Short mmCIF file of C-alpha atoms and ligand atoms in Angstrom, two decimals:
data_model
loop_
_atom_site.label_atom_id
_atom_site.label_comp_id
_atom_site.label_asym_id
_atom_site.label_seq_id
_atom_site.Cartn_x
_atom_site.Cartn_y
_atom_site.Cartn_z
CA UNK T 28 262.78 -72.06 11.70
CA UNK T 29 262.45 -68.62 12.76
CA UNK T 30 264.40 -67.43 15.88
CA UNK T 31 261.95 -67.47 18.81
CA UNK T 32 263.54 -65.36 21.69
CA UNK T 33 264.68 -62.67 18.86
CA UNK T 34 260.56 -62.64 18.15
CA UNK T 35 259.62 -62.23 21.53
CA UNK T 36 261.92 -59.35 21.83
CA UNK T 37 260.48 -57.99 18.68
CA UNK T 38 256.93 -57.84 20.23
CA UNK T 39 257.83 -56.86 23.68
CA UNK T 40 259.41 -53.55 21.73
CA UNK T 41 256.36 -53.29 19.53
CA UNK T 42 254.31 -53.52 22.66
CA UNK T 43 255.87 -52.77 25.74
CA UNK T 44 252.54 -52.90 28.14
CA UNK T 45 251.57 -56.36 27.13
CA UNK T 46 251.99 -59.76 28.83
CA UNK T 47 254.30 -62.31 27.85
CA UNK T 48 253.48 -63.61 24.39
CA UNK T 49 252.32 -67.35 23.16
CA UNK T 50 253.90 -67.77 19.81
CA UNK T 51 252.43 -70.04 17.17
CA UNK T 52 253.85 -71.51 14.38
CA UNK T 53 252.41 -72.45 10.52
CA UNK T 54 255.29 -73.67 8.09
CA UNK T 55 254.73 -72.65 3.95
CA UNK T 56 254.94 -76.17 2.34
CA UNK T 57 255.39 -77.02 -1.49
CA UNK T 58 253.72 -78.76 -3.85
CA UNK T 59 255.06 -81.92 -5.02
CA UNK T 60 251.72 -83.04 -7.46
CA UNK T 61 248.48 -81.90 -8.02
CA UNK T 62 248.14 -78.38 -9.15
CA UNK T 63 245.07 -76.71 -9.75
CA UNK T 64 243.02 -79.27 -9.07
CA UNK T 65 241.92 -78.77 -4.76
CA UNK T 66 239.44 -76.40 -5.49
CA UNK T 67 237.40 -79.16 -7.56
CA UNK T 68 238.06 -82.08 -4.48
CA UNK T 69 240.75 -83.79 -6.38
CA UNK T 70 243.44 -85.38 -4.71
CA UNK T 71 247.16 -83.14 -3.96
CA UNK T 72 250.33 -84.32 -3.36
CA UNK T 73 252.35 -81.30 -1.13
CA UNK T 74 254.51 -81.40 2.03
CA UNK T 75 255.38 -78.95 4.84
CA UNK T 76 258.87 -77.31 4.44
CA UNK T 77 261.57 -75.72 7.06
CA UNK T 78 260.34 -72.35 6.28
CA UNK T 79 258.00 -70.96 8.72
CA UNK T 80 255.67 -68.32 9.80
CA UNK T 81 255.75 -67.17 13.54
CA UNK T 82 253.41 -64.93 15.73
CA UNK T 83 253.65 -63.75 19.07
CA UNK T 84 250.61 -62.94 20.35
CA UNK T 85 248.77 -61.76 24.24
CA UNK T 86 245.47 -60.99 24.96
CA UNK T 87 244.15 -57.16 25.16
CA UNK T 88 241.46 -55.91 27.54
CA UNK T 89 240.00 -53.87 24.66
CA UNK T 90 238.69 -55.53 21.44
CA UNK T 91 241.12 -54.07 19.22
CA UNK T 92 243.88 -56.63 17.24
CA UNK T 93 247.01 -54.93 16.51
CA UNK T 94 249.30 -56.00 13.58
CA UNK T 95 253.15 -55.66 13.07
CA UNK T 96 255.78 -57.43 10.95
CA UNK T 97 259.38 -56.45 10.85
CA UNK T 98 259.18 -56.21 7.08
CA UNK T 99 258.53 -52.79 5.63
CA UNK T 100 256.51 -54.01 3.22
CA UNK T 101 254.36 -55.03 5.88
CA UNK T 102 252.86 -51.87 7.68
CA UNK T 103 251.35 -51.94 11.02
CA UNK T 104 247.74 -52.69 10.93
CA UNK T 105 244.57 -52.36 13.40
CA UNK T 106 241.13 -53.35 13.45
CA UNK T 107 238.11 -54.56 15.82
CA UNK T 108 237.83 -58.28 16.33
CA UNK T 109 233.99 -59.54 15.77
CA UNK T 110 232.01 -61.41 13.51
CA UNK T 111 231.55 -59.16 10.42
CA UNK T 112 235.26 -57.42 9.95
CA UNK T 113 235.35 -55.37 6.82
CA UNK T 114 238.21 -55.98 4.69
CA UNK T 115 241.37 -53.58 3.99
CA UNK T 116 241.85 -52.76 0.67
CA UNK T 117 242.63 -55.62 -1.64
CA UNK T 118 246.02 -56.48 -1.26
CA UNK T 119 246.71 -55.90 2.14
CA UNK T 120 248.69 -58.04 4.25
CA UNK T 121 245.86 -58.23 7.43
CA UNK T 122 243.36 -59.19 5.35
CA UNK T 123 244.56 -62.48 5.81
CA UNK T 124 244.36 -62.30 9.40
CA UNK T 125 241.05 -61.02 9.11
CA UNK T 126 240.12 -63.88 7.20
CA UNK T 127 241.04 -66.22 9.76
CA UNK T 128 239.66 -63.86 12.99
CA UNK T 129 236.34 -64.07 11.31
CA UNK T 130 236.71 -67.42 10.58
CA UNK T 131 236.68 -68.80 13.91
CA UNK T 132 234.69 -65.58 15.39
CA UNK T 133 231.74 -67.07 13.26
CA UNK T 134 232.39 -71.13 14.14
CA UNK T 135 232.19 -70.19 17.57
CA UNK T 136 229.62 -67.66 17.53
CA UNK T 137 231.24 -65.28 19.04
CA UNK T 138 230.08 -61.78 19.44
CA UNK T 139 232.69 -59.86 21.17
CA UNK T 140 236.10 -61.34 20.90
CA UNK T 141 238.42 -60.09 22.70
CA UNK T 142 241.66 -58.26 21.32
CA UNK T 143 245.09 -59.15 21.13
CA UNK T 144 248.39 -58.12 20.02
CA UNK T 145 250.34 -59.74 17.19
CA UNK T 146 253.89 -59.46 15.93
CA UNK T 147 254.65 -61.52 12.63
CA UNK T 148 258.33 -62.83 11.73
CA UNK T 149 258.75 -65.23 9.25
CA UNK T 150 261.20 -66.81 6.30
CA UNK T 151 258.10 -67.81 3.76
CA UNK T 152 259.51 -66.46 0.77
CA UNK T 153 256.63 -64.40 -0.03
CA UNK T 154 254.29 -64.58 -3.40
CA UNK T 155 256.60 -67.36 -4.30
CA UNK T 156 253.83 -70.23 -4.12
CA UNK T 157 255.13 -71.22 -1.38
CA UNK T 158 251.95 -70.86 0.67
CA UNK T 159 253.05 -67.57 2.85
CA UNK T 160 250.03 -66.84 2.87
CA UNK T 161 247.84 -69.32 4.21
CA UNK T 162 250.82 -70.19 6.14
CA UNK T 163 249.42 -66.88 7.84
CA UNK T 164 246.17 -67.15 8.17
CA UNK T 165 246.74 -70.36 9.84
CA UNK T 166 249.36 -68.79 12.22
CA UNK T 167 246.49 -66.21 12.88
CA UNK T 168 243.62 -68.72 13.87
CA UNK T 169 246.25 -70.56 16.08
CA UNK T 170 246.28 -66.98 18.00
CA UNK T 171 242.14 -66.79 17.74
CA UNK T 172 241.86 -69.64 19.37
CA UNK T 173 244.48 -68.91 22.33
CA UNK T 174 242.21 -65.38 22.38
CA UNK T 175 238.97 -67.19 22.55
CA UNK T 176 240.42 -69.49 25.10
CA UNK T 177 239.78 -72.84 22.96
CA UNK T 178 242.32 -75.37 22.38
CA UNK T 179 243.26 -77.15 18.71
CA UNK T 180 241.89 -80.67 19.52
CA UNK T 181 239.37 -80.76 22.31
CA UNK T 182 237.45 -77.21 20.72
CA UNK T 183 237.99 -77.36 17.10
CA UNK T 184 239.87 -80.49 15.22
CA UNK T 185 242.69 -80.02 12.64
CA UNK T 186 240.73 -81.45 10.13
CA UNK T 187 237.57 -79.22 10.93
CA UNK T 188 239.83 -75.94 11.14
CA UNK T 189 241.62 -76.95 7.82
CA UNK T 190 238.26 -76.72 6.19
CA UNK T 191 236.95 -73.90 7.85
CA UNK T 192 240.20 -71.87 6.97
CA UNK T 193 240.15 -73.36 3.30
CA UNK T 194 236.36 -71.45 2.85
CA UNK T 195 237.86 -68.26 5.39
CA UNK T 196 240.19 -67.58 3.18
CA UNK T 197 238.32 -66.80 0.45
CA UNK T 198 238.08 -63.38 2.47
CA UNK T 199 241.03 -61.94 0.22
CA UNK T 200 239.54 -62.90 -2.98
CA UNK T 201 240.54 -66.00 -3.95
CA UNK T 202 238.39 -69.10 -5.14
CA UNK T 203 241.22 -71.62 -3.70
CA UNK T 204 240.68 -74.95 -2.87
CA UNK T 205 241.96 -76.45 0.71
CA UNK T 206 245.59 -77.89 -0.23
CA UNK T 207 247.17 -75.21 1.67
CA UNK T 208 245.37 -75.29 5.05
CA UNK T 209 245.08 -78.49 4.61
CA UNK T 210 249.02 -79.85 4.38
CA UNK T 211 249.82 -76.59 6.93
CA UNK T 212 247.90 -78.12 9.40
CA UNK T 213 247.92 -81.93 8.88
CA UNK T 214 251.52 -82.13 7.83
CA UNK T 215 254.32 -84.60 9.84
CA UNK T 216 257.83 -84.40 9.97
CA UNK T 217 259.50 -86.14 7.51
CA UNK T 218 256.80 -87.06 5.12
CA UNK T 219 254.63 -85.50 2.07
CA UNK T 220 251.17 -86.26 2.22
CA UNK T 221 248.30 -87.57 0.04
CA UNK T 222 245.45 -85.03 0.70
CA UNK T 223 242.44 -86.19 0.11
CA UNK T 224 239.09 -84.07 0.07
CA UNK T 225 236.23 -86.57 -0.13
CA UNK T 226 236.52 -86.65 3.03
CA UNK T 227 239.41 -84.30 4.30
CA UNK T 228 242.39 -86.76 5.01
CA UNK T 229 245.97 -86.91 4.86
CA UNK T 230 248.15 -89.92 4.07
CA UNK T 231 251.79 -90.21 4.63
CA UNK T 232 253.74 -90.54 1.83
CA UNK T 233 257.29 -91.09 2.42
CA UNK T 234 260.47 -88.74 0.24
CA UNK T 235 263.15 -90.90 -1.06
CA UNK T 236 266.20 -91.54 0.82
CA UNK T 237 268.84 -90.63 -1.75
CA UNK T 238 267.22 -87.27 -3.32
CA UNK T 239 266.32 -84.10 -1.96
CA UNK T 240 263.72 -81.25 -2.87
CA UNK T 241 265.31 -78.35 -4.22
CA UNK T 242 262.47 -74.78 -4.61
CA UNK T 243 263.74 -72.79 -6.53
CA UNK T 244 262.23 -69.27 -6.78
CA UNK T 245 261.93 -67.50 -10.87
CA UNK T 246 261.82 -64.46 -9.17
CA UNK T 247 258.56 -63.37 -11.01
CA UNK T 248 256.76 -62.47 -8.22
CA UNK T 249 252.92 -63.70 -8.56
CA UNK T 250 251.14 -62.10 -6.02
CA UNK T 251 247.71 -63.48 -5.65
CA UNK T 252 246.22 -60.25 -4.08
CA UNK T 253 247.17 -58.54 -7.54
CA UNK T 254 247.32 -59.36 -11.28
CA UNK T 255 247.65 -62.80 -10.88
CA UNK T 256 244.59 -63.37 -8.64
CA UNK T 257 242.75 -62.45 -11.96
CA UNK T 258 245.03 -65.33 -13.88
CA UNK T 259 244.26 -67.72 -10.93
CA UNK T 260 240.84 -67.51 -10.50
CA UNK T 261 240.88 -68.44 -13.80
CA UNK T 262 241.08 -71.99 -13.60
CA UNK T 263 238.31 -72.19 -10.54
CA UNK T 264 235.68 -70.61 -12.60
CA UNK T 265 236.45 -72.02 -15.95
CA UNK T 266 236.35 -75.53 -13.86
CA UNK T 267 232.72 -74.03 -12.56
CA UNK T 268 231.62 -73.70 -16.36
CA UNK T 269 232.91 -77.52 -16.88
CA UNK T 270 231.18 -79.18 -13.69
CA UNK T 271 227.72 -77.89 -15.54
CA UNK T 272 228.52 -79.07 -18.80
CA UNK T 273 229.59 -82.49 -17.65
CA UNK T 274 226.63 -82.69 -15.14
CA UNK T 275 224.60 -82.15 -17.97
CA UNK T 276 226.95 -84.68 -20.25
CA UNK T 277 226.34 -87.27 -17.68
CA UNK T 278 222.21 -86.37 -17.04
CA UNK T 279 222.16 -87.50 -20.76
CA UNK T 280 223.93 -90.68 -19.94
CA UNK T 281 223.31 -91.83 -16.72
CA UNK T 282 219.94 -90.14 -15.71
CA UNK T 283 218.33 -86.99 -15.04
CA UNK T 284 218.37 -87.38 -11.07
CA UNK T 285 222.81 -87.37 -11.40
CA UNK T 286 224.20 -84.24 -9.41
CA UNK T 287 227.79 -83.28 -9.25
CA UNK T 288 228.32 -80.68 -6.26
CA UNK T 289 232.27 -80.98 -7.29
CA UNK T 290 234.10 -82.61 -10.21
CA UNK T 291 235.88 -84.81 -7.88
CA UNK T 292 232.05 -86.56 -7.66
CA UNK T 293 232.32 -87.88 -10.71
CA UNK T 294 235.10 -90.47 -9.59
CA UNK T 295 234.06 -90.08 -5.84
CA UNK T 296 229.82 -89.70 -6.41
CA UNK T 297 227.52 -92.06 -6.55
CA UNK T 298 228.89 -92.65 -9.99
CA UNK T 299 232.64 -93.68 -9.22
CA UNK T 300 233.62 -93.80 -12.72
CA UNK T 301 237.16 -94.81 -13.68
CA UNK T 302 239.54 -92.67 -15.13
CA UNK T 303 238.45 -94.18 -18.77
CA UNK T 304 234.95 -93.28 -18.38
CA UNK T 305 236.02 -90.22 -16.98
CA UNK T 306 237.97 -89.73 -20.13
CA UNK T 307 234.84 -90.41 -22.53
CA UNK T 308 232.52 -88.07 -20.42
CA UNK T 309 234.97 -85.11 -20.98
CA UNK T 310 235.17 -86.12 -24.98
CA UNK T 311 231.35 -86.08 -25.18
CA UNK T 312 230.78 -82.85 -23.71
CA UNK T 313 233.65 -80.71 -24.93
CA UNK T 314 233.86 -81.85 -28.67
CA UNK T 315 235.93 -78.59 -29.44
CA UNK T 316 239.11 -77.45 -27.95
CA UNK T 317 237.06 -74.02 -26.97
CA UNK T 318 233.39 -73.49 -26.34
CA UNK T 319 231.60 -70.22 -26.40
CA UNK T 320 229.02 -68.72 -23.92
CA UNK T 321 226.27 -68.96 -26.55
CA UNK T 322 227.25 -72.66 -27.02
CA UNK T 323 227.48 -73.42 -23.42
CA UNK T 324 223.86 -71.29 -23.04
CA UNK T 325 222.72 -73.53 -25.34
CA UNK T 326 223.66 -76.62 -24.21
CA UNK T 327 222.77 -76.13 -20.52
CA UNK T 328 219.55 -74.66 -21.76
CA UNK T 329 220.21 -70.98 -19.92
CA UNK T 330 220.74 -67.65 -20.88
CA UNK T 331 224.37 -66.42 -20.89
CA UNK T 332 224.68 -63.77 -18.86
CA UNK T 333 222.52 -66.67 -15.94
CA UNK T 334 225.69 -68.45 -16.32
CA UNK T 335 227.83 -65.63 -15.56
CA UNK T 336 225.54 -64.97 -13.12
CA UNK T 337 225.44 -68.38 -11.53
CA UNK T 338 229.31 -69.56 -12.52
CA UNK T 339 231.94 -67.36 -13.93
CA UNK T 340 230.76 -63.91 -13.44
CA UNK T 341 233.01 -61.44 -15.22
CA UNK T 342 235.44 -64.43 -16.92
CA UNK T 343 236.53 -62.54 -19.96
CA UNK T 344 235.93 -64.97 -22.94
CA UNK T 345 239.11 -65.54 -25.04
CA UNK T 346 238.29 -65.25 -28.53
CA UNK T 347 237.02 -68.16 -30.06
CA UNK T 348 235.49 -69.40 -26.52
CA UNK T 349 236.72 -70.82 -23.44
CA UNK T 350 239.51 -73.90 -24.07
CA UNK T 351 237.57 -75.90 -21.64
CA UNK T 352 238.72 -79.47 -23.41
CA UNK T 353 242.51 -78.86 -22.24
CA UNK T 354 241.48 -77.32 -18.99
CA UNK T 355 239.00 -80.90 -18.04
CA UNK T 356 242.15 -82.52 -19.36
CA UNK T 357 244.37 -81.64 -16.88
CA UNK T 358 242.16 -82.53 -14.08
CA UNK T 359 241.93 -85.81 -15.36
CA UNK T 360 245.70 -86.43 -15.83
CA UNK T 361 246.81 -84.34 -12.81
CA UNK T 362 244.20 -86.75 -10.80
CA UNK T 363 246.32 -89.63 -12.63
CA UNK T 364 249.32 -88.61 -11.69
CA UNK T 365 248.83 -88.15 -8.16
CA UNK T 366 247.10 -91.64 -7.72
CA UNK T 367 250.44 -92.89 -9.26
CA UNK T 368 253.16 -90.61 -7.31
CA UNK T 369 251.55 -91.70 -4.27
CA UNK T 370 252.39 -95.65 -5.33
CA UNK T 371 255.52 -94.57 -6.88
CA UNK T 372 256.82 -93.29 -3.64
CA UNK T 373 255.72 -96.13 -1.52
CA UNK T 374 257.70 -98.05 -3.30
CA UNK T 375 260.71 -95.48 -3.45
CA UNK T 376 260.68 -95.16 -6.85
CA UNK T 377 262.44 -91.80 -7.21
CA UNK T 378 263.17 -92.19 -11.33
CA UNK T 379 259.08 -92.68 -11.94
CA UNK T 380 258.17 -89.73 -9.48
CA UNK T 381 260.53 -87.29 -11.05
CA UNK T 382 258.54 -88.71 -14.22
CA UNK T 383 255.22 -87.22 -13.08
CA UNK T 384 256.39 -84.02 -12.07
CA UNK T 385 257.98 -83.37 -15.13
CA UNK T 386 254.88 -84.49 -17.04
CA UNK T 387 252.62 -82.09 -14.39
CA UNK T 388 254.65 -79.02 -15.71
CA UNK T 389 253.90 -79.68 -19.08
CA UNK T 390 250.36 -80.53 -18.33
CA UNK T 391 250.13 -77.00 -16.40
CA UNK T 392 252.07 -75.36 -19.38
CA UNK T 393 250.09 -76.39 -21.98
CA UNK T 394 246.97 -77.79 -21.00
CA UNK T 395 246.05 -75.50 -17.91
CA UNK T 396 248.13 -72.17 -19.18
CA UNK T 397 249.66 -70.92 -15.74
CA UNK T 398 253.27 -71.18 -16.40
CA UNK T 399 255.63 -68.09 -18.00
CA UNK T 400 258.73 -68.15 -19.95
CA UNK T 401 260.45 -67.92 -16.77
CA UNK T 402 259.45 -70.76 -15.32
CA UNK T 403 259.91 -73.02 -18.25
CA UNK T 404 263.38 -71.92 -18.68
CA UNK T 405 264.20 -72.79 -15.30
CA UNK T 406 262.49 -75.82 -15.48
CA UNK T 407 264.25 -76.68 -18.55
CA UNK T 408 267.89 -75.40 -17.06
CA UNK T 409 266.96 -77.61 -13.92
CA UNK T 410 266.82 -81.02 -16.00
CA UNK T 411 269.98 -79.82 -17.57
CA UNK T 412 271.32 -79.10 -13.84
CA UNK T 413 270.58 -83.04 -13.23
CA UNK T 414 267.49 -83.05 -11.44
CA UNK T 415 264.76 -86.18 -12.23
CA UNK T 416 261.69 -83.70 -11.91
CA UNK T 417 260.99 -80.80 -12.14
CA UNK T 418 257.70 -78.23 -12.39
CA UNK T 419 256.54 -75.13 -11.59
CA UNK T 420 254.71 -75.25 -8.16
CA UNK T 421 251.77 -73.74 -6.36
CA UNK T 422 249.90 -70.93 -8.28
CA UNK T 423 251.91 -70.95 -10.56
CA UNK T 424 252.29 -67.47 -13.34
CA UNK T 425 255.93 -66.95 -11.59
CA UNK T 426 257.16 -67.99 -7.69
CA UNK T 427 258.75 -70.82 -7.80
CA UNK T 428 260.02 -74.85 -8.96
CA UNK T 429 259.90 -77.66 -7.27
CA UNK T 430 263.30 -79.88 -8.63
CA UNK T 431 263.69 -83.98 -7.41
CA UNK T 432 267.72 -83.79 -7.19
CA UNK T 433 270.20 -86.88 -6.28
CA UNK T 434 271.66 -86.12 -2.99
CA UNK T 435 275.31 -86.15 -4.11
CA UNK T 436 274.17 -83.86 -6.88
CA UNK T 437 273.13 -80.86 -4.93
CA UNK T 438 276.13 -79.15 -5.66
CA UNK T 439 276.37 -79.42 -9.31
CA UNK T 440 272.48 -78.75 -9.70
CA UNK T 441 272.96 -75.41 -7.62
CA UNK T 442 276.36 -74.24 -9.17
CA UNK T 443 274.43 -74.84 -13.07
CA UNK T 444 271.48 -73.52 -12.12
CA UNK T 445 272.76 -70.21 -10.23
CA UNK T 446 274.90 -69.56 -13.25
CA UNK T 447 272.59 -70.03 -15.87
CA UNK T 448 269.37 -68.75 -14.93
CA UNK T 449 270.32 -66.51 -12.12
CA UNK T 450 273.26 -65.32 -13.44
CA UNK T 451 272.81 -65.09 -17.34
CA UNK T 452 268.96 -65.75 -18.51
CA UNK T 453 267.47 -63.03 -15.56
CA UNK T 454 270.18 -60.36 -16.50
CA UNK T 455 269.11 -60.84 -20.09
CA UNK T 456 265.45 -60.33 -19.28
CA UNK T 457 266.11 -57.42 -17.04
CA UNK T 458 264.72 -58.78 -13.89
CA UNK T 459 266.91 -57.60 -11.05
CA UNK T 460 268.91 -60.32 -8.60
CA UNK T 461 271.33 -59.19 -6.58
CA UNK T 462 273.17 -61.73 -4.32
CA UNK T 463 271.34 -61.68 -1.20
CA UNK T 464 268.35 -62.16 -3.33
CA UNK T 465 270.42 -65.40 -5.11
CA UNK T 466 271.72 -66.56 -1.88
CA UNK T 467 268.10 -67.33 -0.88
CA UNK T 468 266.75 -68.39 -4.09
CA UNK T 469 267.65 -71.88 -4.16
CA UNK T 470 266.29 -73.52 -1.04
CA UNK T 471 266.56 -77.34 -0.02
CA UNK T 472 263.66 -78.11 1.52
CA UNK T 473 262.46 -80.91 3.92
CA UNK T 474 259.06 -81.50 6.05
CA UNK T 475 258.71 -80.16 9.16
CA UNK T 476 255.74 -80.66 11.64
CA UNK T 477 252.58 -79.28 11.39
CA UNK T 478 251.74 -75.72 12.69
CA UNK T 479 251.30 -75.15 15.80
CA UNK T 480 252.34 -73.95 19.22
CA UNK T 481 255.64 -73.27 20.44
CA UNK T 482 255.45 -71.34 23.84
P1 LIG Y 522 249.45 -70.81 -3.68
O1 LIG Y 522 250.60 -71.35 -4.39
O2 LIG Y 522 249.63 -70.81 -2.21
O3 LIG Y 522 249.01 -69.49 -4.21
C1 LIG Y 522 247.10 -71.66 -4.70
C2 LIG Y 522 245.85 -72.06 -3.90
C3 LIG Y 522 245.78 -73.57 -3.70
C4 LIG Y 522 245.91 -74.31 -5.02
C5 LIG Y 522 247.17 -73.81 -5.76
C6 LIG Y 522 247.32 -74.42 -7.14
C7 LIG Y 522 245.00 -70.58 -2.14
C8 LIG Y 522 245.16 -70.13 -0.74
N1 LIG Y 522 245.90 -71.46 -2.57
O4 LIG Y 522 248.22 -71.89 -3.92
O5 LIG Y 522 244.55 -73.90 -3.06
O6 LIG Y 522 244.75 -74.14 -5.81
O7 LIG Y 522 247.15 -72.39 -5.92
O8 LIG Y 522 247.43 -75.80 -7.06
O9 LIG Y 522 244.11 -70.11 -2.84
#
């Protein structure tokens, strides 16, 4: 948890006219089960973790919001609060709290916010898919709201501002789904959580007593304002291209009048077809492990550059086509896996959990193509290290893994794993770690409340 009065003193240096500060709290959380699946409804196993991010924040008289972070990477930034906020170049850091200013400028139908003054602290490690980010932009609306004088509960629900940040976000660039806002804000103490999406809800689900969660970071930093927000929004429009072709797949056999607004309808929908049938749909409409855009034209009856028009816009197509058959595949078995994790953990068993997770990294590896050599070899040194699960989580394409470790093994598991990846496999692939940068690598982690307001 970030130190509070240190904060305060931060911001009353940053900004020595202003009143005393409200500060408001929104902790990263990792993923335990379901990757890459939110952004089609499917369900997502994550849970809040003891890293946070904090703003201090008072009201202006003006309408200007000013920016500051302690980190230099983080440069002080300014811009008008309203309705229509243009965005900073792509990749910088207040375009996240843009995201979330217009967010809640537009719910409320506001015109002419009023200003405020923001200093940023927090221990996220950042582009490490650990959710900084949306850890943020939730921090961010929790400071809206104090500046529009309207309260999380009686103005705006958690549930209704989880969605509403889950579609403001999409201000930087990405085609997300709502896992992160989602577990940020609905999140408990103690517990993971079963999102669900159809509707937004979130389900205890208790850790076991005798393990912890171990992140640990590859160091590969995948920074989703960069090269990898090409990589990631990968999977949400190649998952765009599949919704069609199975709606169409399932117009053949079920009727013309089926509709699937998300690929989560087809086991949510009027249709509520079991994983089996779910199975056969995806085997009748992706015969092929790849299909082209000429064969997708053709099958949807539409000219190809209408579906990059109305789906994947500039998608680059691999050669060969797009491997849609493995990417509907791991939708269906990460949506498996979750439904079982969830049971698995209710009844505390630890051994069948770590199970799933390791069978989720493989599934993203292989099936779903956002893992790196990195990655797998940590993966792979972690099992050796003793843990029961482990897989890369979040974003994936570097950041970090999420391990299932005995308690009394902690030890062991860090001591193997600090010597061989940190110590030997990064040295031998040239990526610098010196050992402040090790000492905060390896992170225990266990859920914290909710965001929300400390002051
Ligand atoms: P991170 O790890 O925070 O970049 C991203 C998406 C999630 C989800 C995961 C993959 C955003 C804000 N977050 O998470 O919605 O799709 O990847 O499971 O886009």
């Amino acid at each position: 948890m970030e130190n509070i009065p240190r904060l305060k003193a931060a911001f009353r240096r940053a900004y020595p006219d202003a009143p005393e500060p409200v500060v408001c709290r929104a902790p990263g959380r990792i993923n335990l089960l379901g990757e890459h699946v939110d952004y089609n409804g499917l369900p997502v196993l994550p849970m809040t973790i003891d890293r946070d991010i904090c703003v201090a924040c008072a009201p202006r008289n003006d309408h200007r919001v000013r920016l500051s972070d302690r980190e230099p990477p983080f440069p002080p930034a300014e811009f008008v609060n309203g309705p229509d906020i243009a965005p900073s170049p792509a990749g910088s850091w207040e375009n996240y709290c843009k995201a979330a200013f217009q967010g809640l400028n537009r719910h409320f139908g506001v015109e002419n916010p009023p200003g405020l003054d923001i200093r940023v602290s927090g221990d996220v490690p950042i582009a490490a898919g650990l959710s900084s980010s949306s850890a943020l932009v939730v921090a961010c609306a929790l400071a809206c709201l104090k500046a529009l004088d309207k309260s999380l509960g009686p103005d705006i629900s958690r549930i209704e501002l989880a969605t509403l940040l889950a579609d403001a976000e999409q201000y930087v660039g990405t085609r997300g789904g709502g896992m992160d806002q989602a577990i940020i804000l609905l999140g408990e103490e103690g517990d993971a959580c079963k999102i669900d999406f159809h509707p937004l809800r979130a389900e205890k689900v208790p850790v076991f007593d005798e393990y912890v969660f171990v992140a640990c970071n590859s160091l590969v930093k995948a920074e989703k304002t960069g090269a990898a927000l090409t990589r990631y929004n990968e999977g949400p429009l190649s998952c765009r291209l599949i919704r069609a072709l199975v709606e169409k797949q399932a117009q053949t056999e079920f009727g013309d009048e089926i509709e699937l607004a998300h690929l989560a309808d087809l086991w949510y929908g009027p249709l509520c077809l079991t994983n089996a049938e779910v199975a056969s749909l995806f085997d009748a409409a992706f015969e092929k492990d790849t299909t082209t855009l000429e064969e997708a034209a053709a099958a949807l009856d539409m000219a190809p550059q209408a579906i990059r028009d109305a789906w994947i816009g500039e998608l680059p197509e691999p050669e060969g086509g797009f491997p849609l058959r493995a990417r509907a595949r791991h939708q269906l078995t990460e949506f498996k896996r979750v439904d079982a994790a969830r049971d698995l953990a209710l009844t505390g068993d630890a051994i069948g959990f770590g199970r799933l997770m390791n069978e989720s990294h493989a599934s993203c590896a292989q099936d779903y193509a956002v893992s790196c050599p990195e990655l797998d070899e940590l993966v792979a040194i972690a099992r050796r290290a003793g843990s029961i699960g482990s897989r890369l989580t979040g974003a994936g394409f570097g950041g970090c893994t999420v391990n299932l470790v005995p308690a009394k093994d902690v030890d062991r598991f860090r001591a193997t794993v600090e010597r061989q990846y940190y110590r030997t496999y990064l040295p031998a692939h040239r990526i610098p770690c010196d050992e402040s940068t090790l000492e905060s690598s390896i992170l225990l982690v266990r859920p914290t409340p909710g965001a929300g307001y400390l002051s």
